[in-house]
JSON list of C-alpha atoms in Angstrom, two decimals:
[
{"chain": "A", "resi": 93, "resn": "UNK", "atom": "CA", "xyz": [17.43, 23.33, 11.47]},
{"chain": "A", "resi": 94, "resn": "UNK", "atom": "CA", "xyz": [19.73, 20.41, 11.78]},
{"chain": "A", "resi": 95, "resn": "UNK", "atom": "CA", "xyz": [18.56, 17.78, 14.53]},
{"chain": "A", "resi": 96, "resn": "UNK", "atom": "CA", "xyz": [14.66, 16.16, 14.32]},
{"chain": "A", "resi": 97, "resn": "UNK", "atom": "CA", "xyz": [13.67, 14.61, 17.78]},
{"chain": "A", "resi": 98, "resn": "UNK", "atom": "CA", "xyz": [11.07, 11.78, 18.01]},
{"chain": "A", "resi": 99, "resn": "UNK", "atom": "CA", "xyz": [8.60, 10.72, 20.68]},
{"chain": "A", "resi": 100, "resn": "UNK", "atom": "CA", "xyz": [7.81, 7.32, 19.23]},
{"chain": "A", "resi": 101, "resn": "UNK", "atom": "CA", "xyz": [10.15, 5.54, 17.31]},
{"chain": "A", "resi": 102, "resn": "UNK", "atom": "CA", "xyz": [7.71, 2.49, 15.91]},
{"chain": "A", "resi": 103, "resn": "UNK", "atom": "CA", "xyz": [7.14, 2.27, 12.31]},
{"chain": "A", "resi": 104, "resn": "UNK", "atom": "CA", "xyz": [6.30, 5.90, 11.45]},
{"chain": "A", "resi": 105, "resn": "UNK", "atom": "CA", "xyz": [9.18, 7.59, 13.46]},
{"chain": "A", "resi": 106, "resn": "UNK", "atom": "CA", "xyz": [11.73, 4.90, 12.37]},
{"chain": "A", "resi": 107, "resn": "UNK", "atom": "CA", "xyz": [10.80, 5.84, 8.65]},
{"chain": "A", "resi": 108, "resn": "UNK", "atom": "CA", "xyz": [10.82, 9.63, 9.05]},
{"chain": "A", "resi": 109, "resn": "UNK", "atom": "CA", "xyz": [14.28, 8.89, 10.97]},
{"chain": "A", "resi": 110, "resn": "UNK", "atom": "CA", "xyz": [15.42, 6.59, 8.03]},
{"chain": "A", "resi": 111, "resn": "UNK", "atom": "CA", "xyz": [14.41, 9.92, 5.35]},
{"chain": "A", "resi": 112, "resn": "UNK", "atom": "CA", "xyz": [15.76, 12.71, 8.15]},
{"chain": "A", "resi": 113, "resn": "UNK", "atom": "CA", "xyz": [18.98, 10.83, 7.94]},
{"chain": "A", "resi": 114, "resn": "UNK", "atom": "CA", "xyz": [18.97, 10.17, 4.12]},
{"chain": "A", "resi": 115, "resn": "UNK", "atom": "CA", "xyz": [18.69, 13.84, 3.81]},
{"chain": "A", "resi": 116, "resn": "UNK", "atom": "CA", "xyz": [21.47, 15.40, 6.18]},
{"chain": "A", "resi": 117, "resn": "UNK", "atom": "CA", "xyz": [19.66, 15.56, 9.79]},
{"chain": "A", "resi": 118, "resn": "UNK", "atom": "CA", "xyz": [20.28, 14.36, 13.25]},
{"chain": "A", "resi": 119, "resn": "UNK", "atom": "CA", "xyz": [18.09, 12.23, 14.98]},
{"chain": "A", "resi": 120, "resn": "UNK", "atom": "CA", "xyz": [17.50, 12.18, 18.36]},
{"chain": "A", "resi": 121, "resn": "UNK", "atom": "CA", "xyz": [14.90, 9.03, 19.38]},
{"chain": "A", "resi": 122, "resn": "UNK", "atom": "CA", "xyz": [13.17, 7.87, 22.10]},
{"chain": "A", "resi": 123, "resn": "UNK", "atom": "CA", "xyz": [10.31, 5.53, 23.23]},
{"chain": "A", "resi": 124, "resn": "UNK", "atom": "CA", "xyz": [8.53, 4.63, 26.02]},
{"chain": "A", "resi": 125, "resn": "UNK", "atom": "CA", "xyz": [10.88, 1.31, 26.54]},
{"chain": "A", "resi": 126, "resn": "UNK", "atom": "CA", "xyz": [13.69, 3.29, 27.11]},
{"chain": "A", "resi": 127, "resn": "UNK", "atom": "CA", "xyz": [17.19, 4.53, 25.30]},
{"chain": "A", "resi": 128, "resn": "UNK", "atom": "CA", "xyz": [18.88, 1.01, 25.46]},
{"chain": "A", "resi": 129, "resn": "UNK", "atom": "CA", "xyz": [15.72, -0.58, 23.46]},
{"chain": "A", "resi": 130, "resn": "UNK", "atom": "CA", "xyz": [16.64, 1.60, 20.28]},
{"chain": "A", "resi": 131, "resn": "UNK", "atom": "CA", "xyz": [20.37, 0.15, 19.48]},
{"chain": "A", "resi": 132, "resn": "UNK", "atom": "CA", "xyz": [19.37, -1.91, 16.36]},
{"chain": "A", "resi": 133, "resn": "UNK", "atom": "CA", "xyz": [17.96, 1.29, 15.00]},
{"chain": "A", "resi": 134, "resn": "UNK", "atom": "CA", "xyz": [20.41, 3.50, 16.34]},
{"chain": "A", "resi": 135, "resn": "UNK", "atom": "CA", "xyz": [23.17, 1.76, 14.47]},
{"chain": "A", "resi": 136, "resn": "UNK", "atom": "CA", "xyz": [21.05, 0.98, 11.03]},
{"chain": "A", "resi": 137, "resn": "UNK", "atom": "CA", "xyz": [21.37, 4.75, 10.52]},
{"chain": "A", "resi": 138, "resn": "UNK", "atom": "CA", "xyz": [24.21, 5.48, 11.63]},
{"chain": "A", "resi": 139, "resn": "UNK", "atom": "CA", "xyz": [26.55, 8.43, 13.54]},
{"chain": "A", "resi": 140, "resn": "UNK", "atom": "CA", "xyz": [23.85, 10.60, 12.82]},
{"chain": "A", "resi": 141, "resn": "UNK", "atom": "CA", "xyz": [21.19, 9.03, 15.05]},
{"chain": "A", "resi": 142, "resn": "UNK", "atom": "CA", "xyz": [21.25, 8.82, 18.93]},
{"chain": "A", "resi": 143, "resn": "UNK", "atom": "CA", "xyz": [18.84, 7.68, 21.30]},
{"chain": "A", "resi": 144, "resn": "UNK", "atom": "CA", "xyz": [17.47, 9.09, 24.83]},
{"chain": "A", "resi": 145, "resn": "UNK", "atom": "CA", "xyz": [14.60, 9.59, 26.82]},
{"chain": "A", "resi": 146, "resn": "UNK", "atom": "CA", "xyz": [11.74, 11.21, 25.43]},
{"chain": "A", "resi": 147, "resn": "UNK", "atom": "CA", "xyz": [12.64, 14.54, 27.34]},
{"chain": "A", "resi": 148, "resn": "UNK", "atom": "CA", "xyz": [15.94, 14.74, 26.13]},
{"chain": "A", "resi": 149, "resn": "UNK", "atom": "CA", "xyz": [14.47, 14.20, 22.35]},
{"chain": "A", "resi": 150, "resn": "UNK", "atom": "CA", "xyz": [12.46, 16.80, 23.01]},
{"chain": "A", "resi": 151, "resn": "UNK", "atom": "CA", "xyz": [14.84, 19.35, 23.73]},
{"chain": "A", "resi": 152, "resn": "UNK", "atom": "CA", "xyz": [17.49, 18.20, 21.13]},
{"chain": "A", "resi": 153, "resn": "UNK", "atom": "CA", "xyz": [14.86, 18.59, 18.16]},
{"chain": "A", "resi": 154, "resn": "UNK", "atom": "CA", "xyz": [14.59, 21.96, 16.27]},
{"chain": "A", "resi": 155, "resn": "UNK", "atom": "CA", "xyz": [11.47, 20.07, 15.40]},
{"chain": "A", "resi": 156, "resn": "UNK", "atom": "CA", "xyz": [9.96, 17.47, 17.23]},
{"chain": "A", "resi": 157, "resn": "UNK", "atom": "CA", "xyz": [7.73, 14.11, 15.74]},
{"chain": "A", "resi": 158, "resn": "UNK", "atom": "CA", "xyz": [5.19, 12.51, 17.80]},
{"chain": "A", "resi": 159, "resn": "UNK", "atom": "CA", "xyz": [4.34, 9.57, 16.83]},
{"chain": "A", "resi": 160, "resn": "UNK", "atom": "CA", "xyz": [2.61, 7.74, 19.66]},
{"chain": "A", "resi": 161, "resn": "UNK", "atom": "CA", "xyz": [-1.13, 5.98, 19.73]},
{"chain": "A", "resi": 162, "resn": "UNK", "atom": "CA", "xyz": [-3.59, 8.60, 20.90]},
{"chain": "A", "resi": 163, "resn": "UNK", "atom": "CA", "xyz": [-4.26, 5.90, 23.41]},
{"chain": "A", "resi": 164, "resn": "UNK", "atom": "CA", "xyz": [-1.11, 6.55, 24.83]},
{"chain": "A", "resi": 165, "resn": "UNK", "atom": "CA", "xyz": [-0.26, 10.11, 24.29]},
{"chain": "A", "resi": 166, "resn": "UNK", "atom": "CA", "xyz": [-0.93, 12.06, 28.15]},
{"chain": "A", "resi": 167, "resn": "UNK", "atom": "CA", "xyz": [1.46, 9.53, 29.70]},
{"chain": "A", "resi": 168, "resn": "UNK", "atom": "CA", "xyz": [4.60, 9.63, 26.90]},
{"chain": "A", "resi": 169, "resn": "UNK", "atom": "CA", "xyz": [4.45, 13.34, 26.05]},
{"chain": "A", "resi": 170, "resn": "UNK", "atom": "CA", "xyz": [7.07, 15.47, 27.89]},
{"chain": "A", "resi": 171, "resn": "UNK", "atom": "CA", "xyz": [4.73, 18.97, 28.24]},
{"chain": "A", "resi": 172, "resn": "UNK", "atom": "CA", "xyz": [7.88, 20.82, 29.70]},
{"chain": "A", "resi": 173, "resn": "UNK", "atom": "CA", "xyz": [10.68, 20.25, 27.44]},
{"chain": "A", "resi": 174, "resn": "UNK", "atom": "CA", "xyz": [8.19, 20.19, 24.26]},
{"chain": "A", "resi": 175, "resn": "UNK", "atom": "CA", "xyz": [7.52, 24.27, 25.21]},
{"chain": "A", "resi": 176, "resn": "UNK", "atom": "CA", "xyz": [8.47, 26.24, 22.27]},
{"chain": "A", "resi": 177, "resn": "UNK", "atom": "CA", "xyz": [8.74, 23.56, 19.82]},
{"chain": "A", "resi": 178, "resn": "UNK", "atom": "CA", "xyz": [7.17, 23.35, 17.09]},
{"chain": "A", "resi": 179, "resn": "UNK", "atom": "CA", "xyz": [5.97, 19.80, 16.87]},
{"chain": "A", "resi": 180, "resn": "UNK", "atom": "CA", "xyz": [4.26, 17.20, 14.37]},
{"chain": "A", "resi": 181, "resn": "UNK", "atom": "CA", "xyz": [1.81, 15.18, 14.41]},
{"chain": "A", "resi": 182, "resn": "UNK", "atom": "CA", "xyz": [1.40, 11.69, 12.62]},
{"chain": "A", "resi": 183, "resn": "UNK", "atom": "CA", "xyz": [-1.74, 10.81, 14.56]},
{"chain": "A", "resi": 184, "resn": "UNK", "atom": "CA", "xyz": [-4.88, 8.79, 13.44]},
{"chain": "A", "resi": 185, "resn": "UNK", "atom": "CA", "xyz": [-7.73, 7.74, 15.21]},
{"chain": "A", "resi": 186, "resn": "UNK", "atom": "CA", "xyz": [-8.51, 4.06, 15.87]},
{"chain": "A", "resi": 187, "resn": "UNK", "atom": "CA", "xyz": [-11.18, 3.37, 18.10]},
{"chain": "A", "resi": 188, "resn": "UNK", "atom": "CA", "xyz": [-9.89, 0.01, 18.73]},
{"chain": "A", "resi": 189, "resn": "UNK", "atom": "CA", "xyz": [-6.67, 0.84, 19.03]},
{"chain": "A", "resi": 190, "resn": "UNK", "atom": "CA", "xyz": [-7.12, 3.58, 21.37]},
{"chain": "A", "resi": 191, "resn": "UNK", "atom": "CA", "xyz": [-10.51, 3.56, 22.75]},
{"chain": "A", "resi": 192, "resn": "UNK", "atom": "CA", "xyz": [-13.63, 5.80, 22.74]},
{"chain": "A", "resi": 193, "resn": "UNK", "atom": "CA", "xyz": [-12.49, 9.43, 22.80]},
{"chain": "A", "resi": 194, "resn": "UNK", "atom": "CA", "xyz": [-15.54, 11.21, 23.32]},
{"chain": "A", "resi": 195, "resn": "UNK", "atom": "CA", "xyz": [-13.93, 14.81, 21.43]},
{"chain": "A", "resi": 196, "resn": "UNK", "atom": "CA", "xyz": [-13.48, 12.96, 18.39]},
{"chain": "A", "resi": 197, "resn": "UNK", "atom": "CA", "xyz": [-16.60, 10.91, 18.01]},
{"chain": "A", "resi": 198, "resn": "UNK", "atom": "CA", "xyz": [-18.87, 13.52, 18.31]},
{"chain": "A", "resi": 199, "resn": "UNK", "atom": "CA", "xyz": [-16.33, 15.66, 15.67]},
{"chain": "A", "resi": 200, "resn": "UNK", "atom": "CA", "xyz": [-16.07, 18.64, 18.44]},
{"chain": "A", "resi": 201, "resn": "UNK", "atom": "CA", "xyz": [-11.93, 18.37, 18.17]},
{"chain": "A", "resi": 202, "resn": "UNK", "atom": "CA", "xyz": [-9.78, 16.99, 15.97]},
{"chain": "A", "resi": 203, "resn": "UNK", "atom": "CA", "xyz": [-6.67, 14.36, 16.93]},
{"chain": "A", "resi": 204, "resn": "UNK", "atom": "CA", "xyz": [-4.43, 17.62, 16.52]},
{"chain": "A", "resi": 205, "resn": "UNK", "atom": "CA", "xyz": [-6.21, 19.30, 18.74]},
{"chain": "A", "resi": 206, "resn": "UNK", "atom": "CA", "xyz": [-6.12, 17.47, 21.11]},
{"chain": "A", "resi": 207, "resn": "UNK", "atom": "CA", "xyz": [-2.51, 17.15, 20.89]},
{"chain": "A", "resi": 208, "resn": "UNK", "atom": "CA", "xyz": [-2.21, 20.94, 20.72]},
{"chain": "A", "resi": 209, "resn": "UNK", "atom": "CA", "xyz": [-4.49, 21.07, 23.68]},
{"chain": "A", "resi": 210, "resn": "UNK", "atom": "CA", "xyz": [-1.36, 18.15, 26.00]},
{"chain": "A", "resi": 211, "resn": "UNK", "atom": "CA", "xyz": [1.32, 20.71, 24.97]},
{"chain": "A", "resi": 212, "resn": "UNK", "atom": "CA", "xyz": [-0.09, 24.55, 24.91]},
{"chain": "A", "resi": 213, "resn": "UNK", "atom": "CA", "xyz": [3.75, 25.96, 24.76]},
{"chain": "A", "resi": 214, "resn": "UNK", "atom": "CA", "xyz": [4.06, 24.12, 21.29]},
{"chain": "A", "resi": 215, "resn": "UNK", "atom": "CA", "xyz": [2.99, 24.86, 17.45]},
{"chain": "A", "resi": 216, "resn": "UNK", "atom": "CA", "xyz": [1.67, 21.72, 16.57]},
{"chain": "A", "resi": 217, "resn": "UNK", "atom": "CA", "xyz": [1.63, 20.78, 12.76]},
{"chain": "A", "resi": 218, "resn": "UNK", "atom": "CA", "xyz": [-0.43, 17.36, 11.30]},
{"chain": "A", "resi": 219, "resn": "UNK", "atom": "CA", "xyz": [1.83, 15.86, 9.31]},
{"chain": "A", "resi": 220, "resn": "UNK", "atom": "CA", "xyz": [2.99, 12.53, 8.09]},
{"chain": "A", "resi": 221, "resn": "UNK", "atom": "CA", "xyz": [-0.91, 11.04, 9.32]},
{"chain": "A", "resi": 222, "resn": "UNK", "atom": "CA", "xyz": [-1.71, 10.18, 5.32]},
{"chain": "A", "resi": 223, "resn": "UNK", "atom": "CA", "xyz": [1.31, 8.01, 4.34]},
{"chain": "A", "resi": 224, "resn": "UNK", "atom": "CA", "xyz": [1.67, 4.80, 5.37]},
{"chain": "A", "resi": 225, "resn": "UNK", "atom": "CA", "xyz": [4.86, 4.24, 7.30]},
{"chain": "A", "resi": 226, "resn": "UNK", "atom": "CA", "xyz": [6.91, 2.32, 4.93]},
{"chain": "A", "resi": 227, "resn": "UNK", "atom": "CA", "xyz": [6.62, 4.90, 1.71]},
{"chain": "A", "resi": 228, "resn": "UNK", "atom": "CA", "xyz": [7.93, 7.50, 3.25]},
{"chain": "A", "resi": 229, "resn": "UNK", "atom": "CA", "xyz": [11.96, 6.97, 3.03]},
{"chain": "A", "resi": 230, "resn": "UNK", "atom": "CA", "xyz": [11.39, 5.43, -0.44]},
{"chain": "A", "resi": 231, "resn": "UNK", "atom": "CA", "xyz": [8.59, 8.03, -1.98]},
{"chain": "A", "resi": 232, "resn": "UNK", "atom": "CA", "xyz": [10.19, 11.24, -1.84]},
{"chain": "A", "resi": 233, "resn": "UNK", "atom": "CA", "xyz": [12.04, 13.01, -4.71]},
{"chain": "A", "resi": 234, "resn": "UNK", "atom": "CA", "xyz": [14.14, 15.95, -5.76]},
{"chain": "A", "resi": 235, "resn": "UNK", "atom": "CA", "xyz": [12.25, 19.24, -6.24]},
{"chain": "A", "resi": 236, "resn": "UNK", "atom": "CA", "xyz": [10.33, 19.85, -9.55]},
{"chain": "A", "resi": 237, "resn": "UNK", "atom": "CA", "xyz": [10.15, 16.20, -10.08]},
{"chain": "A", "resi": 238, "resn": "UNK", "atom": "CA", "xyz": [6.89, 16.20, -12.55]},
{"chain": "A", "resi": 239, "resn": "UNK", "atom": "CA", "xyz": [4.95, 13.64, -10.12]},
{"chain": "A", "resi": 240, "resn": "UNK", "atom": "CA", "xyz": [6.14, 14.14, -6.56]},
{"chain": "A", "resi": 241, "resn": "UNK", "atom": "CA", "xyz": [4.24, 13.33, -3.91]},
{"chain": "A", "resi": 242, "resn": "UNK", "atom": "CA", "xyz": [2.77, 15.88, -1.99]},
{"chain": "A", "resi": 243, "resn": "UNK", "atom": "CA", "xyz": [1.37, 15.38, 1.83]},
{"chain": "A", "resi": 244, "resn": "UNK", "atom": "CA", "xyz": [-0.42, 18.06, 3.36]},
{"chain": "A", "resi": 245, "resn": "UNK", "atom": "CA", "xyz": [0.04, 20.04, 6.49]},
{"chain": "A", "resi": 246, "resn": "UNK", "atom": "CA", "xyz": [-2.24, 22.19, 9.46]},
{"chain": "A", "resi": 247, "resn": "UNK", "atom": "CA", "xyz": [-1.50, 24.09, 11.61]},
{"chain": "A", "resi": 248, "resn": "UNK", "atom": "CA", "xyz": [-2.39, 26.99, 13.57]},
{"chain": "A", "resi": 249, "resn": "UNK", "atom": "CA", "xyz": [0.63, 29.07, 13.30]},
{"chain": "A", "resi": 250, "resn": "UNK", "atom": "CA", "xyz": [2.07, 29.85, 9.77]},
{"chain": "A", "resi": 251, "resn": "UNK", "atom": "CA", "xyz": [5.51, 30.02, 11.16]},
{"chain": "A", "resi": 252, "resn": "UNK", "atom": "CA", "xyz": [5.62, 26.62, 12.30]},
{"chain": "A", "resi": 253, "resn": "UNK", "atom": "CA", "xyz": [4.16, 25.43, 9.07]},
{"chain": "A", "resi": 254, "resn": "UNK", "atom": "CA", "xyz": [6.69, 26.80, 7.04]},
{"chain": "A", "resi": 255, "resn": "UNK", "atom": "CA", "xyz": [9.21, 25.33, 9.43]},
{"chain": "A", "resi": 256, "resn": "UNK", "atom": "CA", "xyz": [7.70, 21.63, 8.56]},
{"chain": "A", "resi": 257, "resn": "UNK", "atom": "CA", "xyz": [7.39, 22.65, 4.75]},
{"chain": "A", "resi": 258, "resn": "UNK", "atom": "CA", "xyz": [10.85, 22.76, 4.62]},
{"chain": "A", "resi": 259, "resn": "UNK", "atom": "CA", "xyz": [11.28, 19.61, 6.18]},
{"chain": "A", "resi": 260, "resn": "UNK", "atom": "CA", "xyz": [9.50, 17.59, 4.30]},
{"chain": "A", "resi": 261, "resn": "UNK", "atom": "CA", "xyz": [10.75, 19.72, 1.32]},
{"chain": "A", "resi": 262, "resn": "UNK", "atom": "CA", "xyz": [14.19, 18.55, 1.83]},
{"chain": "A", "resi": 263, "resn": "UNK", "atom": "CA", "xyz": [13.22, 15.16, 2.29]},
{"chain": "A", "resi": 264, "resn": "UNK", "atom": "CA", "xyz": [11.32, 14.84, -1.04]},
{"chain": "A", "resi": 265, "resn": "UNK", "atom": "CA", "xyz": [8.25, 16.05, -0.92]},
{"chain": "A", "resi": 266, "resn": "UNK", "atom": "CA", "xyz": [6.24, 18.77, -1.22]},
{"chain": "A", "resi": 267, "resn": "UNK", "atom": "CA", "xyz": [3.55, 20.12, 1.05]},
{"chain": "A", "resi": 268, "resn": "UNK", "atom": "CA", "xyz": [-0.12, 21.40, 1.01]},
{"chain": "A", "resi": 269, "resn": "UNK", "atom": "CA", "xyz": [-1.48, 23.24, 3.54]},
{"chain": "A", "resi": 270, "resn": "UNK", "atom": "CA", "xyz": [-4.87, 22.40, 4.90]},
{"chain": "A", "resi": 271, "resn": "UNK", "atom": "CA", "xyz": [-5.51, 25.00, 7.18]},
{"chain": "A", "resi": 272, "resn": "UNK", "atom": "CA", "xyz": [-6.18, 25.22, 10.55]},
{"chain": "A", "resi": 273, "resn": "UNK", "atom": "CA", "xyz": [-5.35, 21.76, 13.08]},
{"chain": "A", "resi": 274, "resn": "UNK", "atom": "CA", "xyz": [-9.78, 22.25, 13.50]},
{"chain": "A", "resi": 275, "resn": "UNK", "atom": "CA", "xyz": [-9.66, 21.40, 9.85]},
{"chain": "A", "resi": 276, "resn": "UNK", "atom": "CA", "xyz": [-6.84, 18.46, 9.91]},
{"chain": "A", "resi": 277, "resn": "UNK", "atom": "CA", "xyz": [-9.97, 16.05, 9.66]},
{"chain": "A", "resi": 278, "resn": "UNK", "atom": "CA", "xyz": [-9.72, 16.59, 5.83]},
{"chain": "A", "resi": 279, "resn": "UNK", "atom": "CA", "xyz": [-6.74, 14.21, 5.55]},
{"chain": "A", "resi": 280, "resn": "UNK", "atom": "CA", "xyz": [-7.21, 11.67, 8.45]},
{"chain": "A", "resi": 281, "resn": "UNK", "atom": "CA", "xyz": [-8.32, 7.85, 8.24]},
{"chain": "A", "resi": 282, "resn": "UNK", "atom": "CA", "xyz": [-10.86, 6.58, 5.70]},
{"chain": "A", "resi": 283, "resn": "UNK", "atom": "CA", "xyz": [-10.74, 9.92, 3.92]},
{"chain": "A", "resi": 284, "resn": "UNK", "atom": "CA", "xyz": [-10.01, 9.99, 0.46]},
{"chain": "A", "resi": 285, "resn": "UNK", "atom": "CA", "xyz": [-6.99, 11.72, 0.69]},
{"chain": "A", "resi": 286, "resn": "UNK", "atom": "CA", "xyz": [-5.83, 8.71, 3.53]},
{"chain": "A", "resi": 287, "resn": "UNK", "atom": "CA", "xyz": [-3.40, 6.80, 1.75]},
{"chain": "A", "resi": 288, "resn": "UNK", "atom": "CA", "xyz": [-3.28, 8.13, -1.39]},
{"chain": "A", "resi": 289, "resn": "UNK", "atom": "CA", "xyz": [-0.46, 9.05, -3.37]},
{"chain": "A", "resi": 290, "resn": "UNK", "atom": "CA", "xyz": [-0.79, 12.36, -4.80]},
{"chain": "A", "resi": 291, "resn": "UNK", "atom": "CA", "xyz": [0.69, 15.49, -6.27]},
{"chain": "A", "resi": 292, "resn": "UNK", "atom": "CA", "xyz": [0.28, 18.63, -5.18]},
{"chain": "A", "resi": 293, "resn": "UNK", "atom": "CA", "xyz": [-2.62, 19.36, -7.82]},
{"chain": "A", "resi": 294, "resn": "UNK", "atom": "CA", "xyz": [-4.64, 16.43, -7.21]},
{"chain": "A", "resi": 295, "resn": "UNK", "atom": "CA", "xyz": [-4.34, 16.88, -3.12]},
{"chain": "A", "resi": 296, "resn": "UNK", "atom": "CA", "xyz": [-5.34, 20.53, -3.77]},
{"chain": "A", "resi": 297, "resn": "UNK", "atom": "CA", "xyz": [-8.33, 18.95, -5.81]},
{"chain": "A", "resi": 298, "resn": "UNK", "atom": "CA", "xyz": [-9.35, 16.52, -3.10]},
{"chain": "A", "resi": 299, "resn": "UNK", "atom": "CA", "xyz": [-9.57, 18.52, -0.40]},
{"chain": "A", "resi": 300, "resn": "UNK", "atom": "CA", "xyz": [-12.54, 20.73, -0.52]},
{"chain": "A", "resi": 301, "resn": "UNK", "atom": "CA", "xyz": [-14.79, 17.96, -1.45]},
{"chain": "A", "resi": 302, "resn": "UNK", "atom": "CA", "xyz": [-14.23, 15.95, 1.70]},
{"chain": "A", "resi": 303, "resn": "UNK", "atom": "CA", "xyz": [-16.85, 14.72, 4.20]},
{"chain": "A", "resi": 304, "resn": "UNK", "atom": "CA", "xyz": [-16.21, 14.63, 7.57]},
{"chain": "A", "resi": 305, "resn": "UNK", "atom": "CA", "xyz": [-16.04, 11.20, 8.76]},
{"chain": "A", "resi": 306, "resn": "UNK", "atom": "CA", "xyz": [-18.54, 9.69, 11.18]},
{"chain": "A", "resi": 307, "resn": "UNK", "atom": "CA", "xyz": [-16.27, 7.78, 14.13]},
{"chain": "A", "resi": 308, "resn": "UNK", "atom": "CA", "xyz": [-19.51, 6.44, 16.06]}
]
């Protein structure tokens, strides 16, 4: 795996691009202005990062970020060239940002899920949703570091988990697996796991305690 592409390149895909690139990878970005809107960041990271449309991101990746507002997602993801990807997502619900979604205030899907349910030829792993934007080039560290940060993971198909494991593995930090994307509610906003910096013990700890939140 050598090349990351990203639907979204606002604050959370710039930062994953900044740690991608810190940590060997290509980048591939795209947004929904256009390739010739992303030169400043193009060039901040360097030979390693490219822009295009979010198509073209989509096929580059080995695996694939999207990072757009839920509000927003039907019209900027590309469903064909995302088949057989395995794909992350950084999403959060915010009603204000994006508007009533009946699925999610009545708890009957998750934000994965419904991402999952845009692109049925992907593997679609939460990831990245708990962190805010600007801690993740500067958070990770090396591997057996006594306090690393750990950010969990769901996901319907182990495979593609692993896959994102690594990832965020070689980019400093290590990884714990929810479950399913039904259950990626147990990390999302206003949760106590939202946010917070943790190892891998005390996310492990965390988790099984949660209550869902009410959106309504």
């Amino acid at each position: 795996m050598t090349t990351i592409g990203f639907i979204g390149s606002g604050r959370i895909g710039a930062n994953v691009a900044r740690a991608a690139v810190a940590a060997g990878y290509d980048v591939v970005l795209s947004n929904s202005r256009g390739p010739a809107t992303l030169g400043d960041l193009v060039a901040e990271l360097g030979p390693h990062a490219s822009a295009a449309t979010a198509a073209e991101a989509a096929a580059a990746g080995d695996l694939v970020l999207v990072a757009v507002p839920l509000g927003k997602l039907e019209d900027a993801i590309p469903v064909q060239a995302l088949r057989g990807k395995v794909v992350m997502d950084a999403n959060n619900y915010y009603p204000q940002r994006d508007g009533r979604i009946p699925a999610l205030d009545d708890n009957s899907r998750t934000t994965s899920q419904l991402l999952q349910d845009l692109v049925p030829g992907a593997r679609v792993v939460k990831a990245f949703n708990n962190i805010y934007a600007a801690e993740i080039p500067t958070h990770g560290s090396p591997a057996l570091t006594p306090d690393r940060r750990a950010l969990p993971i769901a996901g319907d198909d182990a495979a593609a988990k692993s896959l994102v494991a690594s990832f965020l593995d070689a980019i400093g930090y290590d990884s714990v697996d929810v479950g399913p994307l039904a259950e990626s509610w147990r990390v999302e906003r206003d949760t106590p796991a939202y946010g917070k910096r943790t190892t891998r013990g005390e996310l492990a700890a965390i988790l099984p305690g949660v209550e869902r939140v009410n959106q309504v």
